[in-house]
Structures are given as structure tokens and as C-alpha cells.
CSV table of C-alpha atoms and ligand atoms in Angstrom, one decimal:
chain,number,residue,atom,x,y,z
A,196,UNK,CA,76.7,-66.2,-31.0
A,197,UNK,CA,76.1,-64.0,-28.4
A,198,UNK,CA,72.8,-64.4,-26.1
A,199,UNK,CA,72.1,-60.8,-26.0
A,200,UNK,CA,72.2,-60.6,-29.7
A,201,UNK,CA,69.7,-63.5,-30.1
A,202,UNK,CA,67.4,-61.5,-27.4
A,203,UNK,CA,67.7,-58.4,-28.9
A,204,UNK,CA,66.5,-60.1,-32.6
A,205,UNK,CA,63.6,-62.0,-30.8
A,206,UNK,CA,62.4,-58.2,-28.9
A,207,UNK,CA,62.5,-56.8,-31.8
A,208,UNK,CA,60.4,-59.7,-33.9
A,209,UNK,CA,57.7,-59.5,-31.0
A,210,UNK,CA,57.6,-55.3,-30.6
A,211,UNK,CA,54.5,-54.4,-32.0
A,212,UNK,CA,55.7,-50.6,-32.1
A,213,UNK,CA,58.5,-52.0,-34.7
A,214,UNK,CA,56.5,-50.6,-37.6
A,215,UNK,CA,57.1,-46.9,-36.9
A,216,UNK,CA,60.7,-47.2,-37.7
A,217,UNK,CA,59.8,-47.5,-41.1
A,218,UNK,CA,57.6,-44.0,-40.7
A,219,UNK,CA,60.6,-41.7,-40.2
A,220,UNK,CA,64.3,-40.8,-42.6
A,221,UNK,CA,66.7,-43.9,-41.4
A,222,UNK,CA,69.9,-44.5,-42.2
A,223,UNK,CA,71.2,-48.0,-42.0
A,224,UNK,CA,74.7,-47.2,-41.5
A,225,UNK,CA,73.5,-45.5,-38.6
A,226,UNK,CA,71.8,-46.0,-35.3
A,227,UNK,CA,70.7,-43.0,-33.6
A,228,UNK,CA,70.6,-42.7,-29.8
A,229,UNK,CA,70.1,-39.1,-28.9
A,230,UNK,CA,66.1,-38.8,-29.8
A,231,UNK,CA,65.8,-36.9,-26.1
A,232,UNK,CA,68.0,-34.0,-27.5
A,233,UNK,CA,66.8,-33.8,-31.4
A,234,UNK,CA,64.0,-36.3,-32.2
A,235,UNK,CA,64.3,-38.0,-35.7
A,236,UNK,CA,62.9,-36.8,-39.1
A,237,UNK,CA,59.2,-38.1,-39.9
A,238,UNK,CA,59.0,-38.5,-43.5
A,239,UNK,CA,55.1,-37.5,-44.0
A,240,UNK,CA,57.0,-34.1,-42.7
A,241,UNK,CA,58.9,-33.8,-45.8
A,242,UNK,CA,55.7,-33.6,-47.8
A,243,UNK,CA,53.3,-31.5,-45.3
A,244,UNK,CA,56.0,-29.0,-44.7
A,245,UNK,CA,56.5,-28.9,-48.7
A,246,UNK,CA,52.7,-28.1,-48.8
A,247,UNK,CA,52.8,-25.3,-46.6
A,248,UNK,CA,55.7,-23.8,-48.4
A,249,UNK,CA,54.4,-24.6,-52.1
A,250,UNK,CA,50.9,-24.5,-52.1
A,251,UNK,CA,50.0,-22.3,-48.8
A,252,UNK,CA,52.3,-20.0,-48.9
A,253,UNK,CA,53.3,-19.8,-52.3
A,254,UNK,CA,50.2,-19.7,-54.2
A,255,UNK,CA,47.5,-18.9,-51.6
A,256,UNK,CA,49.7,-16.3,-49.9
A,257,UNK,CA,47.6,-14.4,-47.1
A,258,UNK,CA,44.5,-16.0,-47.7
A,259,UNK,CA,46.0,-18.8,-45.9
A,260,UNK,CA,46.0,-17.4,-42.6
A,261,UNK,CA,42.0,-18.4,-42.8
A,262,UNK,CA,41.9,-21.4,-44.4
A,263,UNK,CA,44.8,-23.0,-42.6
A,264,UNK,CA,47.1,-20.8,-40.3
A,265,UNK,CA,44.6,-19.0,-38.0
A,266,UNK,CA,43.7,-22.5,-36.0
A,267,UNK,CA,47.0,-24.7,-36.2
A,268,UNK,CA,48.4,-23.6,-32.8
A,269,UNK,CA,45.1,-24.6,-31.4
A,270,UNK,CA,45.0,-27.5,-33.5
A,271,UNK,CA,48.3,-28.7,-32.2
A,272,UNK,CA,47.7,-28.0,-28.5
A,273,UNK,CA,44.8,-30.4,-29.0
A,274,UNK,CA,46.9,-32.9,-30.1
A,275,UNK,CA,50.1,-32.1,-27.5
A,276,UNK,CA,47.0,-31.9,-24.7
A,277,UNK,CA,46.4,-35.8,-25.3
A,278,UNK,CA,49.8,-36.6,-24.9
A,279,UNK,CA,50.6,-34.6,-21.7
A,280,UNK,CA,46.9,-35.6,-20.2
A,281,UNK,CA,45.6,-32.5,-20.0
A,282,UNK,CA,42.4,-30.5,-21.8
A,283,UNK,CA,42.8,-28.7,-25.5
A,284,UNK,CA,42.0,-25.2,-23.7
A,285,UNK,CA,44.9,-25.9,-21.4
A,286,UNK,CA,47.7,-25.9,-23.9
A,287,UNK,CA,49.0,-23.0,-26.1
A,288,UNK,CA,51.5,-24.0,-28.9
A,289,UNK,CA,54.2,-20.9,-29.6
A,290,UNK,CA,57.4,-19.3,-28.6
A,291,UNK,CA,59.9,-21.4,-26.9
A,292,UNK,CA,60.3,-23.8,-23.8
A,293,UNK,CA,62.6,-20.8,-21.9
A,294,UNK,CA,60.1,-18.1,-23.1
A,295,UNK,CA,57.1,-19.7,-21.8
A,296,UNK,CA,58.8,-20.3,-18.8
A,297,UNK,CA,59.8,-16.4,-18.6
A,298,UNK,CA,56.0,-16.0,-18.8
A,299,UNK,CA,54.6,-18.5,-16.2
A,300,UNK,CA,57.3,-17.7,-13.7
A,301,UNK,CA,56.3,-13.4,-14.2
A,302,UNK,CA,52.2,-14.4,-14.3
A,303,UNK,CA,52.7,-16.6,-10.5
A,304,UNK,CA,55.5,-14.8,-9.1
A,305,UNK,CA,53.1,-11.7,-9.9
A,306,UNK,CA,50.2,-13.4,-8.0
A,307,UNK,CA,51.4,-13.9,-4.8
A,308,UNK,CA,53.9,-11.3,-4.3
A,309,UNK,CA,54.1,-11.9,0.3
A,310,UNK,CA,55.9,-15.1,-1.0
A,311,UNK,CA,59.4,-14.5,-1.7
A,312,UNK,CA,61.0,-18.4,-2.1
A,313,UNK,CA,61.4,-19.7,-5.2
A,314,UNK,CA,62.7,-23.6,-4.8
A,315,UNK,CA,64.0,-25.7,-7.7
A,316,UNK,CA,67.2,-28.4,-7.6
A,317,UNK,CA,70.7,-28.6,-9.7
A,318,UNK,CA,68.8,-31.0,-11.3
A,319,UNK,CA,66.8,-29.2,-13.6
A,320,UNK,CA,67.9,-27.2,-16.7
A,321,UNK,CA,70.4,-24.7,-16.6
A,322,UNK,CA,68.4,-22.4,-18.9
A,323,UNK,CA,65.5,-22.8,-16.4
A,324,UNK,CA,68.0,-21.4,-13.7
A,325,UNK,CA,69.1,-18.8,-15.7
A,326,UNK,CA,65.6,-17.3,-16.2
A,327,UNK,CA,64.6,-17.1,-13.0
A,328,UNK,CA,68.0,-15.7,-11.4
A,329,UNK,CA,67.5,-12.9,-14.5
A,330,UNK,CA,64.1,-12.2,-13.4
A,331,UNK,CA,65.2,-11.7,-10.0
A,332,UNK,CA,67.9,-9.3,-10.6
A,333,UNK,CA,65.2,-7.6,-12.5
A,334,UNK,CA,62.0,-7.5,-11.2
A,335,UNK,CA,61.1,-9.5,-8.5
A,336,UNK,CA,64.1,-8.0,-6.1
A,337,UNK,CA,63.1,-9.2,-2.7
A,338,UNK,CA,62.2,-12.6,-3.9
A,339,UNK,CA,65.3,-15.8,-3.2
A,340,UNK,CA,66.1,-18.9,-5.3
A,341,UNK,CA,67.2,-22.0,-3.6
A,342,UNK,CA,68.6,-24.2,-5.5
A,343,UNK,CA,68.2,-27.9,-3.4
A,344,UNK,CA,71.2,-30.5,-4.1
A,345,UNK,CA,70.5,-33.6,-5.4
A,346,UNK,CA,72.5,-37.0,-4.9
A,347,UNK,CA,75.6,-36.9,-6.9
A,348,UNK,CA,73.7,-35.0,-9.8
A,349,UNK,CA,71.5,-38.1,-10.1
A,350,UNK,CA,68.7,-38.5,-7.7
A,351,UNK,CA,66.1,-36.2,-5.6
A,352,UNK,CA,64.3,-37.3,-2.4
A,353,UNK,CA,60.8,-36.2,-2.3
A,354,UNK,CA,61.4,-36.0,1.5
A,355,UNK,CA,64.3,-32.8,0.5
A,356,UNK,CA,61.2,-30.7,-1.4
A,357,UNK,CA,59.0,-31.3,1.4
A,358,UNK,CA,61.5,-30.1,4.0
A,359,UNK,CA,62.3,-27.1,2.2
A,360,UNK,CA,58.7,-25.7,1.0
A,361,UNK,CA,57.0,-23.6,3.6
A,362,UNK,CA,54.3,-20.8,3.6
A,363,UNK,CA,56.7,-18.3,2.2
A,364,UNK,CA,57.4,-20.5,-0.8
A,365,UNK,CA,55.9,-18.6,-3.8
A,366,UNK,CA,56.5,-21.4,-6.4
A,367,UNK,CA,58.6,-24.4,-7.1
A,368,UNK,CA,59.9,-25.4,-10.4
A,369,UNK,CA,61.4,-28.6,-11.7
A,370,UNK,CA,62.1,-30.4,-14.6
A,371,UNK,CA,60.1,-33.7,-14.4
A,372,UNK,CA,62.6,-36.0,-16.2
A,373,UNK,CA,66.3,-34.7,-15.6
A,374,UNK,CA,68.3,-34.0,-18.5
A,375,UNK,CA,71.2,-35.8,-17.5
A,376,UNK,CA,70.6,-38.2,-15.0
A,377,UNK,CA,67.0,-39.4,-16.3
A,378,UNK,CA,65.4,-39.3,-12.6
A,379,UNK,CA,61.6,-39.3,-12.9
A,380,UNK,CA,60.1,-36.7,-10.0
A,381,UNK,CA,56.9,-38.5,-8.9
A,382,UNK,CA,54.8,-35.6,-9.8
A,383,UNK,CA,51.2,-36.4,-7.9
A,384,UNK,CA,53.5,-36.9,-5.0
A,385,UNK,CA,55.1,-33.3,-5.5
A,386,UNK,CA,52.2,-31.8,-6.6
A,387,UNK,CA,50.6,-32.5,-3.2
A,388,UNK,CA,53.2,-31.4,-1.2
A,389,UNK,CA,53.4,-27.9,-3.4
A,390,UNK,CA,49.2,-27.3,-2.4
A,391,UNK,CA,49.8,-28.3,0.7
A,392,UNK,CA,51.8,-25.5,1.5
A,393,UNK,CA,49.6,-23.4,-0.6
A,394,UNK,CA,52.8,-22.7,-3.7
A,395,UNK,CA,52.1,-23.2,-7.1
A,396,UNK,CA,54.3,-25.1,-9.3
A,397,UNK,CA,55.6,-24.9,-13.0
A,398,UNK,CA,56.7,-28.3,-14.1
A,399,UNK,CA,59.5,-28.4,-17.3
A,400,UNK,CA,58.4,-31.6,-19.3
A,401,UNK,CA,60.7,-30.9,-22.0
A,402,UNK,CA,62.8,-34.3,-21.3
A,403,UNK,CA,59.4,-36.5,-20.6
A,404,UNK,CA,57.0,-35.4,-23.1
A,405,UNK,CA,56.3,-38.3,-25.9
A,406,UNK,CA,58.1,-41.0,-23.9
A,407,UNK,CA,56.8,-40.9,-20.8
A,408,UNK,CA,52.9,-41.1,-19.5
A,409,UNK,CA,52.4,-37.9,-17.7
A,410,UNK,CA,48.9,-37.1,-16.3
A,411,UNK,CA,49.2,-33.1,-15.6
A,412,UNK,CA,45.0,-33.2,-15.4
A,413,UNK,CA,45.0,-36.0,-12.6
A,414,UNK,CA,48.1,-35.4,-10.6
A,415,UNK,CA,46.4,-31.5,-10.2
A,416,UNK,CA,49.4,-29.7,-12.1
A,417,UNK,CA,49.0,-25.8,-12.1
A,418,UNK,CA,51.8,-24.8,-15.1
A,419,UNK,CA,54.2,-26.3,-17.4
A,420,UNK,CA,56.3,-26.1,-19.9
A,421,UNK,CA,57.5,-28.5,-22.5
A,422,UNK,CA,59.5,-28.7,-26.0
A,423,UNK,CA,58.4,-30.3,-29.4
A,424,UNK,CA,61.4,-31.3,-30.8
A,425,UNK,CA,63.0,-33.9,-28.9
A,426,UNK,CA,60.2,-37.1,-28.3
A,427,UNK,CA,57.8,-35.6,-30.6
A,428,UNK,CA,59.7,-35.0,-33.4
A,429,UNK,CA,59.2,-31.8,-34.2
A,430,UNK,CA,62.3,-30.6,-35.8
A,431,UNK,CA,65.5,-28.3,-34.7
A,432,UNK,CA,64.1,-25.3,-32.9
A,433,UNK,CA,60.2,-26.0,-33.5
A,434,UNK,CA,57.8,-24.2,-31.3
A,435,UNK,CA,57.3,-24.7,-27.5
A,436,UNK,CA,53.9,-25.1,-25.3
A,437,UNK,CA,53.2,-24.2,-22.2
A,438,UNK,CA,50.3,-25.5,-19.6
A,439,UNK,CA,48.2,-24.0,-17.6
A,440,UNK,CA,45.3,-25.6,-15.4
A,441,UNK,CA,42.1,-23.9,-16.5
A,442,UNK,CA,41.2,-22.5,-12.9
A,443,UNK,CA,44.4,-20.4,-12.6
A,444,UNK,CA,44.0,-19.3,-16.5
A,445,UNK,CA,41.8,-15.7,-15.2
A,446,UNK,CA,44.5,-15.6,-12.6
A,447,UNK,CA,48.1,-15.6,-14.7
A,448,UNK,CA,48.7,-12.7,-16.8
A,449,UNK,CA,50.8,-12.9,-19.6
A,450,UNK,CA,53.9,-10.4,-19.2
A,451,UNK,CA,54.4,-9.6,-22.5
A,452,UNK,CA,51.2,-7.5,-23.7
A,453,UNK,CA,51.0,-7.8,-27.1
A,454,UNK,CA,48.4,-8.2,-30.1
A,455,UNK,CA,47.9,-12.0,-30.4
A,456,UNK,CA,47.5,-11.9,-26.6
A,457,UNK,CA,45.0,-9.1,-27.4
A,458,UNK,CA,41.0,-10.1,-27.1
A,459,UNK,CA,40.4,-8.9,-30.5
A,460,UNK,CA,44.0,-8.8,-32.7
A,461,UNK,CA,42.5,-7.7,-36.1
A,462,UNK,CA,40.3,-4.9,-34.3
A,463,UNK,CA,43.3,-3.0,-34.0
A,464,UNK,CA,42.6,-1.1,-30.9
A,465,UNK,CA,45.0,1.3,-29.3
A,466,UNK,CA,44.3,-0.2,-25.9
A,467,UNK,CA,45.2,-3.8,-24.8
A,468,UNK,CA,42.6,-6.2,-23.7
A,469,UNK,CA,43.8,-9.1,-23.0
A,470,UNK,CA,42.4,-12.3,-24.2
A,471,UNK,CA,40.8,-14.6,-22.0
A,472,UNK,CA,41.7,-18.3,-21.9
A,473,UNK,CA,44.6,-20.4,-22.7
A,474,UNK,CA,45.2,-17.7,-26.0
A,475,UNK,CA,46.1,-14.9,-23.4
A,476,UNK,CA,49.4,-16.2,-23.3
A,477,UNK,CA,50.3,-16.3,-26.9
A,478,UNK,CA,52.9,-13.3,-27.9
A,479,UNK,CA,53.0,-12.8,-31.7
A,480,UNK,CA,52.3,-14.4,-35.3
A,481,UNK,CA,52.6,-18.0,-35.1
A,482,UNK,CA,55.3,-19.2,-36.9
A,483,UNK,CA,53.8,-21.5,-39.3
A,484,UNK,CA,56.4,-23.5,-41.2
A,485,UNK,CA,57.7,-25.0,-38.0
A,486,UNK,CA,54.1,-25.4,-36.7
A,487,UNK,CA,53.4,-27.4,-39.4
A,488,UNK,CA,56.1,-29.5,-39.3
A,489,UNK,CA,55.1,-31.1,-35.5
A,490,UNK,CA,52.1,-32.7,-36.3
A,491,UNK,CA,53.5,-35.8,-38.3
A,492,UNK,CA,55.5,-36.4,-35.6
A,493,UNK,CA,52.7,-35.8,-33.1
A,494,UNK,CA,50.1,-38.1,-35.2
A,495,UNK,CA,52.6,-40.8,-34.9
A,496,UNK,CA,52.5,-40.2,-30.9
A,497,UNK,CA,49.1,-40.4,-30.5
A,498,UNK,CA,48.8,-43.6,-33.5
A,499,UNK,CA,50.9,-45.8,-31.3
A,500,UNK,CA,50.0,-44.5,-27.6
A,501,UNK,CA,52.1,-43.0,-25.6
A,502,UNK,CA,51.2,-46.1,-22.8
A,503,UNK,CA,52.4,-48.3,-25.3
A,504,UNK,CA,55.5,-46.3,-26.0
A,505,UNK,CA,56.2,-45.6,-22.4
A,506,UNK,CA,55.9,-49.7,-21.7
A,507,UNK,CA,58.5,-50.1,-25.1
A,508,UNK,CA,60.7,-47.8,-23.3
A,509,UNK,CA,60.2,-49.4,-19.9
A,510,UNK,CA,61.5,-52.6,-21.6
A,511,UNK,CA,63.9,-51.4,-23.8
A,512,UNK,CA,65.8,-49.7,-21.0
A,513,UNK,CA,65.6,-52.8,-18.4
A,514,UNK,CA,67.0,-54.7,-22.1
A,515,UNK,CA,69.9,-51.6,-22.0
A,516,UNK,CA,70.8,-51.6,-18.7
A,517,UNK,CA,71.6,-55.7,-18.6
A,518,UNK,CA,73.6,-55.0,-21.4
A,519,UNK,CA,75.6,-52.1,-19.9
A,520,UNK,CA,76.1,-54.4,-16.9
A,521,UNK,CA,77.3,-57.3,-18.8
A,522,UNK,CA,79.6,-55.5,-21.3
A,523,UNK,CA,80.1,-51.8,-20.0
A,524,UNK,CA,80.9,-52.3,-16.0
A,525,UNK,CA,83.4,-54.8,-16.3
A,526,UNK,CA,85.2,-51.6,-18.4
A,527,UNK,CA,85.1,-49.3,-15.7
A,528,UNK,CA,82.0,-47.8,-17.1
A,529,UNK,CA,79.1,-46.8,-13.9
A,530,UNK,CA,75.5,-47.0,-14.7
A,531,UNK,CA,74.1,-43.2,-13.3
A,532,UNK,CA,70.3,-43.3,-14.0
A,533,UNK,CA,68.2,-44.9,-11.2
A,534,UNK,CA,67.2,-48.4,-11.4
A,535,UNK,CA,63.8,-48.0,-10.3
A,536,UNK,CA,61.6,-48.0,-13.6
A,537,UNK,CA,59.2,-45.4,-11.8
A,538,UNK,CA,62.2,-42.7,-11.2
A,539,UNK,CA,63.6,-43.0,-14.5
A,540,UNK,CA,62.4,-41.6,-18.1
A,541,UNK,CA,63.5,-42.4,-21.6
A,542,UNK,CA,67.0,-42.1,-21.2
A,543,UNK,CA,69.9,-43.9,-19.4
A,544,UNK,CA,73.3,-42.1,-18.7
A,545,UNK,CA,76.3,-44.1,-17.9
A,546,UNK,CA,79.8,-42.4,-16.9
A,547,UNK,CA,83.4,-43.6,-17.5
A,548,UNK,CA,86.6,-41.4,-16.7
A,549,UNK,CA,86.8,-41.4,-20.6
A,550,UNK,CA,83.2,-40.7,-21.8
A,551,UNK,CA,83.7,-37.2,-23.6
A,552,UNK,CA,86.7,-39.0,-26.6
A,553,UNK,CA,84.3,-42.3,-26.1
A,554,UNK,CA,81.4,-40.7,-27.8
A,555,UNK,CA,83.4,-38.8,-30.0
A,556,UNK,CA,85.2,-42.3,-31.2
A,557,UNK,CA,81.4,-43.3,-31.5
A,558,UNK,CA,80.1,-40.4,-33.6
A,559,UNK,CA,83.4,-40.6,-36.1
A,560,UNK,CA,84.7,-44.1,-36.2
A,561,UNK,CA,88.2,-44.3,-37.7
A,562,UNK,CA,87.4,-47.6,-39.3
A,563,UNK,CA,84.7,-45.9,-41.7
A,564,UNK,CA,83.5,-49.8,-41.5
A,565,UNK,CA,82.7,-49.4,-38.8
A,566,UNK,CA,78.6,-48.5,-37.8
A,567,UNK,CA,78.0,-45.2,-36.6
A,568,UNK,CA,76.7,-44.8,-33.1
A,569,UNK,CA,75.0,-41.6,-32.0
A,570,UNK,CA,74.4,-41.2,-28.5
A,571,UNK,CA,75.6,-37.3,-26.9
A,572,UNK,CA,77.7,-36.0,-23.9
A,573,UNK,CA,76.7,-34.0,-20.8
A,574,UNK,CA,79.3,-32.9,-18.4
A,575,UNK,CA,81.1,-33.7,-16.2
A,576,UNK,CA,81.4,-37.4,-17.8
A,577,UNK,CA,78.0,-38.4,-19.0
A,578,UNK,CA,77.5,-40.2,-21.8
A,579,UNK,CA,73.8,-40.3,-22.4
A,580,UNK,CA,72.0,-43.0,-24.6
A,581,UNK,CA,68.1,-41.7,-25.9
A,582,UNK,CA,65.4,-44.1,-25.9
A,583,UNK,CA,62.8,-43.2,-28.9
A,584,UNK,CA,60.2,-46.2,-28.8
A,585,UNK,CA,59.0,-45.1,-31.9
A,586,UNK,CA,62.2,-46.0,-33.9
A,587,UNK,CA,64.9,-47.3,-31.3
A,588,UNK,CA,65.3,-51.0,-32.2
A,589,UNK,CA,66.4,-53.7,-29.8
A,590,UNK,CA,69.3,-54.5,-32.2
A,591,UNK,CA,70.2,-50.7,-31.8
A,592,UNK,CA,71.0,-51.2,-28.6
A,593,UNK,CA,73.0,-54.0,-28.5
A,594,UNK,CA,74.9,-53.1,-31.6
A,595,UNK,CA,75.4,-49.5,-29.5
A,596,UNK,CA,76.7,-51.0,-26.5
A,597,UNK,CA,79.6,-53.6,-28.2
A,598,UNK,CA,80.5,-50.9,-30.1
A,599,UNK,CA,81.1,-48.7,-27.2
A,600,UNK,CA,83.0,-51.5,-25.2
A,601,UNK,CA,85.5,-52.2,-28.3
A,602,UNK,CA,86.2,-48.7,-28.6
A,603,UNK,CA,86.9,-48.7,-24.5
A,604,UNK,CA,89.1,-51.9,-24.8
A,605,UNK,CA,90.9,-51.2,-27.7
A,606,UNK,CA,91.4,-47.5,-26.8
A,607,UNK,CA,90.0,-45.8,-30.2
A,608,UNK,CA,89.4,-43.4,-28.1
A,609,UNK,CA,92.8,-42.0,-27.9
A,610,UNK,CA,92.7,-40.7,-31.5
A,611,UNK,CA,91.0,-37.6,-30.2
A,612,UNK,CA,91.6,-34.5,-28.3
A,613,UNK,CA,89.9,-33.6,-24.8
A,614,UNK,CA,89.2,-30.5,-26.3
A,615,UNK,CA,85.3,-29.8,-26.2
A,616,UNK,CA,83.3,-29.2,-29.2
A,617,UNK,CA,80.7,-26.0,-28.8
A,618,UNK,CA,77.5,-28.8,-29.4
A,619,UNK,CA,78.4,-32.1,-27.6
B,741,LIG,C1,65.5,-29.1,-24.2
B,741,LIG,C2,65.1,-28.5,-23.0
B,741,LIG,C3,64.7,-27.1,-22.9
B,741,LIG,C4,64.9,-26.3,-24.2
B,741,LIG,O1,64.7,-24.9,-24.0
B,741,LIG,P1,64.6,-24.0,-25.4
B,741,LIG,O2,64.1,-22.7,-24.9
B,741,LIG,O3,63.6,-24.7,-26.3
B,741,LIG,O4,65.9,-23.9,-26.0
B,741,LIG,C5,64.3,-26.6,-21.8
B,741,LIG,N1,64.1,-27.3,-20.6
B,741,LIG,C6,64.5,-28.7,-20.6
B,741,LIG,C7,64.3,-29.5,-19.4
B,741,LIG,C8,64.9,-29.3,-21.8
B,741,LIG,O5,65.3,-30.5,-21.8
């Protein structure tokens, strides 16, 4: 028997986190590795969104919005604001990641109009990218991005963001945790540099939140963004927050003027006041089912603590990366994510020439015997396999990786096309 597999059972027998599993939908023919992309189903979510539907919305109807609806986006943020380290009138709970990022990048690009750079890297998310070339073209005209290029799509040197910020840089933006290699910005470290040179920054902590400790409060943050439904478990498509340090708050304004925004909604003035504090940047009617539906997943978070869950993950991926280079590099695979625990977050991406029909050989084994394996697939070759402390298993891990070196040595793969699937 192997080593690793005795290891693995031992881990798991001594991880006091090993009890959440049991809090969320599992199947046992199945072990899921791609909680960084859509984070598992709680099952107290099953009943609390069944008692929104049934009971709030079907039989108290619009008397809800005061008894329960009014104050859940607020309620939420308190929670989220724990888990990011930052304060409950810092956080506003609504819209999506790429919308609140429309309306931090309009508010700071706004403020400080002299300063036409905008810096970010090729390792941040595309969508991020996209919304600030958009807002270019549109609005801000004289204003440049530069994008900075990393190492081989993996790593960033904190030297490369110093050399390139200057007094004519307006703002920097980056995604703390990238989405496919799984570096870890140090962001005190950035965050310095940034106020040094008198820029603001919007941090995108979609790919770190609920896995990874991340002190926006004492590393001085000014903005960021961040989604619900990867390590928190909020469900396909549940609503985004954004963050923004209480001293700039009078400062941004939200682009999109609009009643929710508005000081006083249900006055129903003609004119728009905005709102002051963190609520200025909401847009429209909260969107309650899907509200409702993160805080399961976020009481979970803050039951276990996220230090505990970020040490489990800091294990678990030293426990994944032995295995990868015991089993997986003999096969030709090459471990990507960084090695240092301190650059890394929740994930670890390996690549192989083969990686796109591996994971698919994963995902639909042709021996239905055979366990299913979930990880997903970035290009150009990344396969990338999610840590979720909460419910990731030593076991998983080791079961994962054997099952991805038999499908590489006996060739499974070859039963599938190259052809790409629209979601990988
Ligand atoms: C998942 C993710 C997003 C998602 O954006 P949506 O607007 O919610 O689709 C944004 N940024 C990063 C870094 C992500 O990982």
C-alpha cells in the first residue's frame, strides 16, 4: 500500500476542519476539485432558500421587504467584511464582480483626472481588462492601460509594479490571487508602493476570498472587488461586493445614479441625492433569492475561521504538490503555481502538452467504474485543481492525482477530441 495513501488517511483523521464536509450536498462517486470556479452546495441553503421562496415571498409577499429584505445586503456585508478584514460600512453586497468594478474604476478614474496611467498585468482577469479598455474607448479618452507581463503567465515581481508606477499613474488594479497560475500579490507590499506614488488601487479578490487570510483594513487597501460564489459558496451567479475604505467613501461617486443609490429611495423625489456611505454605491432592488442563498455558505466561513481554513489549505497544497511531484512529473506533467506558500492561494495549476483531453478523460471516465474527478481547464494547457478547505479531503487529493497519472499512462485520454467545449 502506497505511503501517500496511508498519509493522506492519517491528515484526514487529524483535520479538525473534516466535519464541514458533512455540511454541504456530496456525492461519493465524486470528488470535486474546482471549488475556486463554483464553490459547492451548502445544504442549510436548500432550506433557507426554500424559506424565502415559500414563506417570504409566497405568503408574506411585499411585506417582506421590511421584515427581512430591506437589511440583508447589509447583513451580508457584515458577514463578507469579517472574512476580507475589513469594517461592515466598508462592504456593499449587489450587482456583480465586473459591475462593481465598472463603478470603482468610473468613481477613481473620475477623481483624479491629471493622471492618465492605468497599470494592471496579463495576470489578472480578462473581464477586468475588458472593462477598463471599454471605459477607455468611452469616457476616459486620454487616459492609457499598460498591461505589465508577468513570468510565463505565472509569477509577478513586486520590483516590475514599482518600476512602472509613477506620479502620472491614476490607479492600479490586480487581481490578488491569479486565476490561473494561483500567484499570491503581497498586497501590504503593493499597497505601499501604490500611496507612495500617490495612485489608488482597486484590488479583484474574487480568486482569494474564503480561502485565503486577506487583511484589506491593515495592509491600507482603498477599493475592491470580490465574488460570492466560488470560496464562499454562494451559488452560480450570486451577487458580488465591492470595498471601499471609509475615508475615500465621500470621495467615489457611484456612476450609475439611480434610486437605491438615492439618500431617500421611497421619497420619491425627482432629483437624485445621492446617499452617503458604503450604500451610495448600490444600483437597484436587491436581488433577494440569491442574497439569501450566501449566508449558509458564509456562516460556515466564519464557524471554522478563515485562519484555520487558510492553514488547511496551506497544508493541503504542500500534501498536493508532493504528490504531483511523485506521480505527475515523472509523466511529463510541470508543476506552474509558485512554491512559496506566501505567493500562492487556494489553488495549484499543473500543465502537460495533453491537459485539455486529460481533464476531459477526468470529468467523463470511460470505465463508469471508475471515480469521477472534477478539476477544470484554463488555456493554453492548464489544468487547475481547487482547494476548498471546508470540504476538500486529503483522500481527495490523492485519489485525484492517481487517477490523473493512469489516465496519462494508459492514454484514456485519446478517446476525445481537441475540440474545446464553450465552459471548460
Ligand atoms: C470569477 C472572477 C470574476 C467574475 O466576474 P463576474 O462579473 O462575477 O462574472 C471576476 N474576477 C475574478 C478575478 C474572478 O476570479
Amino acid at each position: 500500500m502506497s505511503t501517500f495513501f496511508e498519509k493522506a488517511a492519517a491528515l484526514d483523521k487529524n483535520d479538525e476542519l473534516a466535519h464541514f464536509k458533512n455540511h454541504f450536498e456530496n456525492d461519493p462517486e465524486m470528488i470535486y476539485l474546482d471549488g475556486n470556479s463554483l464553490g459547492k452546495l451548502p445544504l442549510k441553503t436548500i432550506e433557507t432558500s426554500a424559506n424565502i421562496v415559500k414563506n417570504q415571498w409566497g405568503k408574506r409577499l411585499i411585506r417582506s421587504w421590511n421584515e427581512n429584505w430591506m437589511n440583508l445586503s447589509s447583513d451580508i456585508a457584515k458577514k463578507i467584511a469579517q472574512i476580507v478584514g475589513a469594517q461592515p460600512d466598508e462592504i456593499f453586497v449587489g450587482d456583480t464582480t465586473s459591475i462593481n468594478l465598472y463603478k470603482l474604476l468610473f468613481a477613481s478614474l473620475s477623481l483624479q483626472k491629471e493622471k492618465t496611467d492605468i497599470i494592471t498585468d496579463d495576470l489578472n482577469f480578462p473581464s477586468d481588462l475588458y472593462i477598463i479598455q471599454g471605459l477607455i474607448e468611452q469616457q476616459f479618452k486620454n487616459h492609457s492601460l499598460k498591461i505589465l507581463k508577468s513570468e510565463q503567465e505565472v509569477f509577478m515581481d513586486t520590483q516590475k509594479i514599482n518600476a512602472a508606477i509613477n506620479t502620472n499613474t491614476a490607479l492600479v488594479t490586480l487581481s490578488l490571487v491569479s486565476y490561473k497560475s494561483s500567484f499570491l500579490y503581497d498586497m501590504e507590499a503593493i499597497n505601499k508602493i501604490v500611496h507612495k506614488n500617490k495612485s489608488l488601487i482597486i484590488w479583484d479578490i474574487s480568486h482569494a476570498a474564503g480561502a485565503t487570510t486577506i487583511q484589506l483594513n491593515k495592509t491600507n487597501a482603498d477599493m475592491a472587488v470580490g465574488c460570492t460564489y466560488k470560496y464562499l459558496n454562494g451559488g452560480p451567479g450570486s451577487p458580488a461586493f465591492l470595498y471601499v475604505r471609509k475615508d475615500l467613501q465621500e470621495k467615489l461617486n457611484n456612476p450609475i445614479w439611480s434610486w437605491f443609490a438615492h439618500q431617500n429611495p421611497f421619497d420619491f423625489n425627482t432629483n437624485f441625492v445621492p446617499d452617503t456611505g458604503i450604500q451610495k454605491f448600490a444600483i437597484s432592488t436587491p436581488s433577494i433569492l440569491s442574497l439569501g442563498a450566501i449566508v449558509p455558505g458564509l456562516d460556515l466561513l466564519l464557524e471554522a475561521g478563515i485562519e484555520n481554513i487558510q492553514t488547511k489549505s496551506n497544508q493541503q497544497s504542500a500534501f498536493l504538490i508532493a504528490l504531483i511531484q511523485h506521480y505527475l512529473v515523472p509523466l511529463g506533467f510541470e508543476l506552474v503555481s509558485p512554491l512559496n506558500e506566501k505567493q500562492r492561494g487556494s489553488h495549484i495549476s499543473i500543465k502537460h502538452p495533453e491537459s485539455y483531453r486529460i481533464n476531459l478523460a477526468m470529468i467523463n471516465p470511460v470505465n463508469k467504474n471508475e471515480k469521477l474527478v472534477i478539476p477544470d481547464f484554463r488555456p493554453p494547457n492548464f489544468i487547475r485543481i481547487g482547494i476548498t478547505p471546508l470540504y476538500t479531503s486529503y483522500l481527495d487529493l490523492y485519489e485525484a492525482v492517481v487517477r490523473i497519472s493512469e489516465i496519462t499512462k494508459t492514454k484514456e485520454y485519446e478517446t476525445f477530441s481537441t475540440k474545446r467545449l464553450k465552459v471548460t
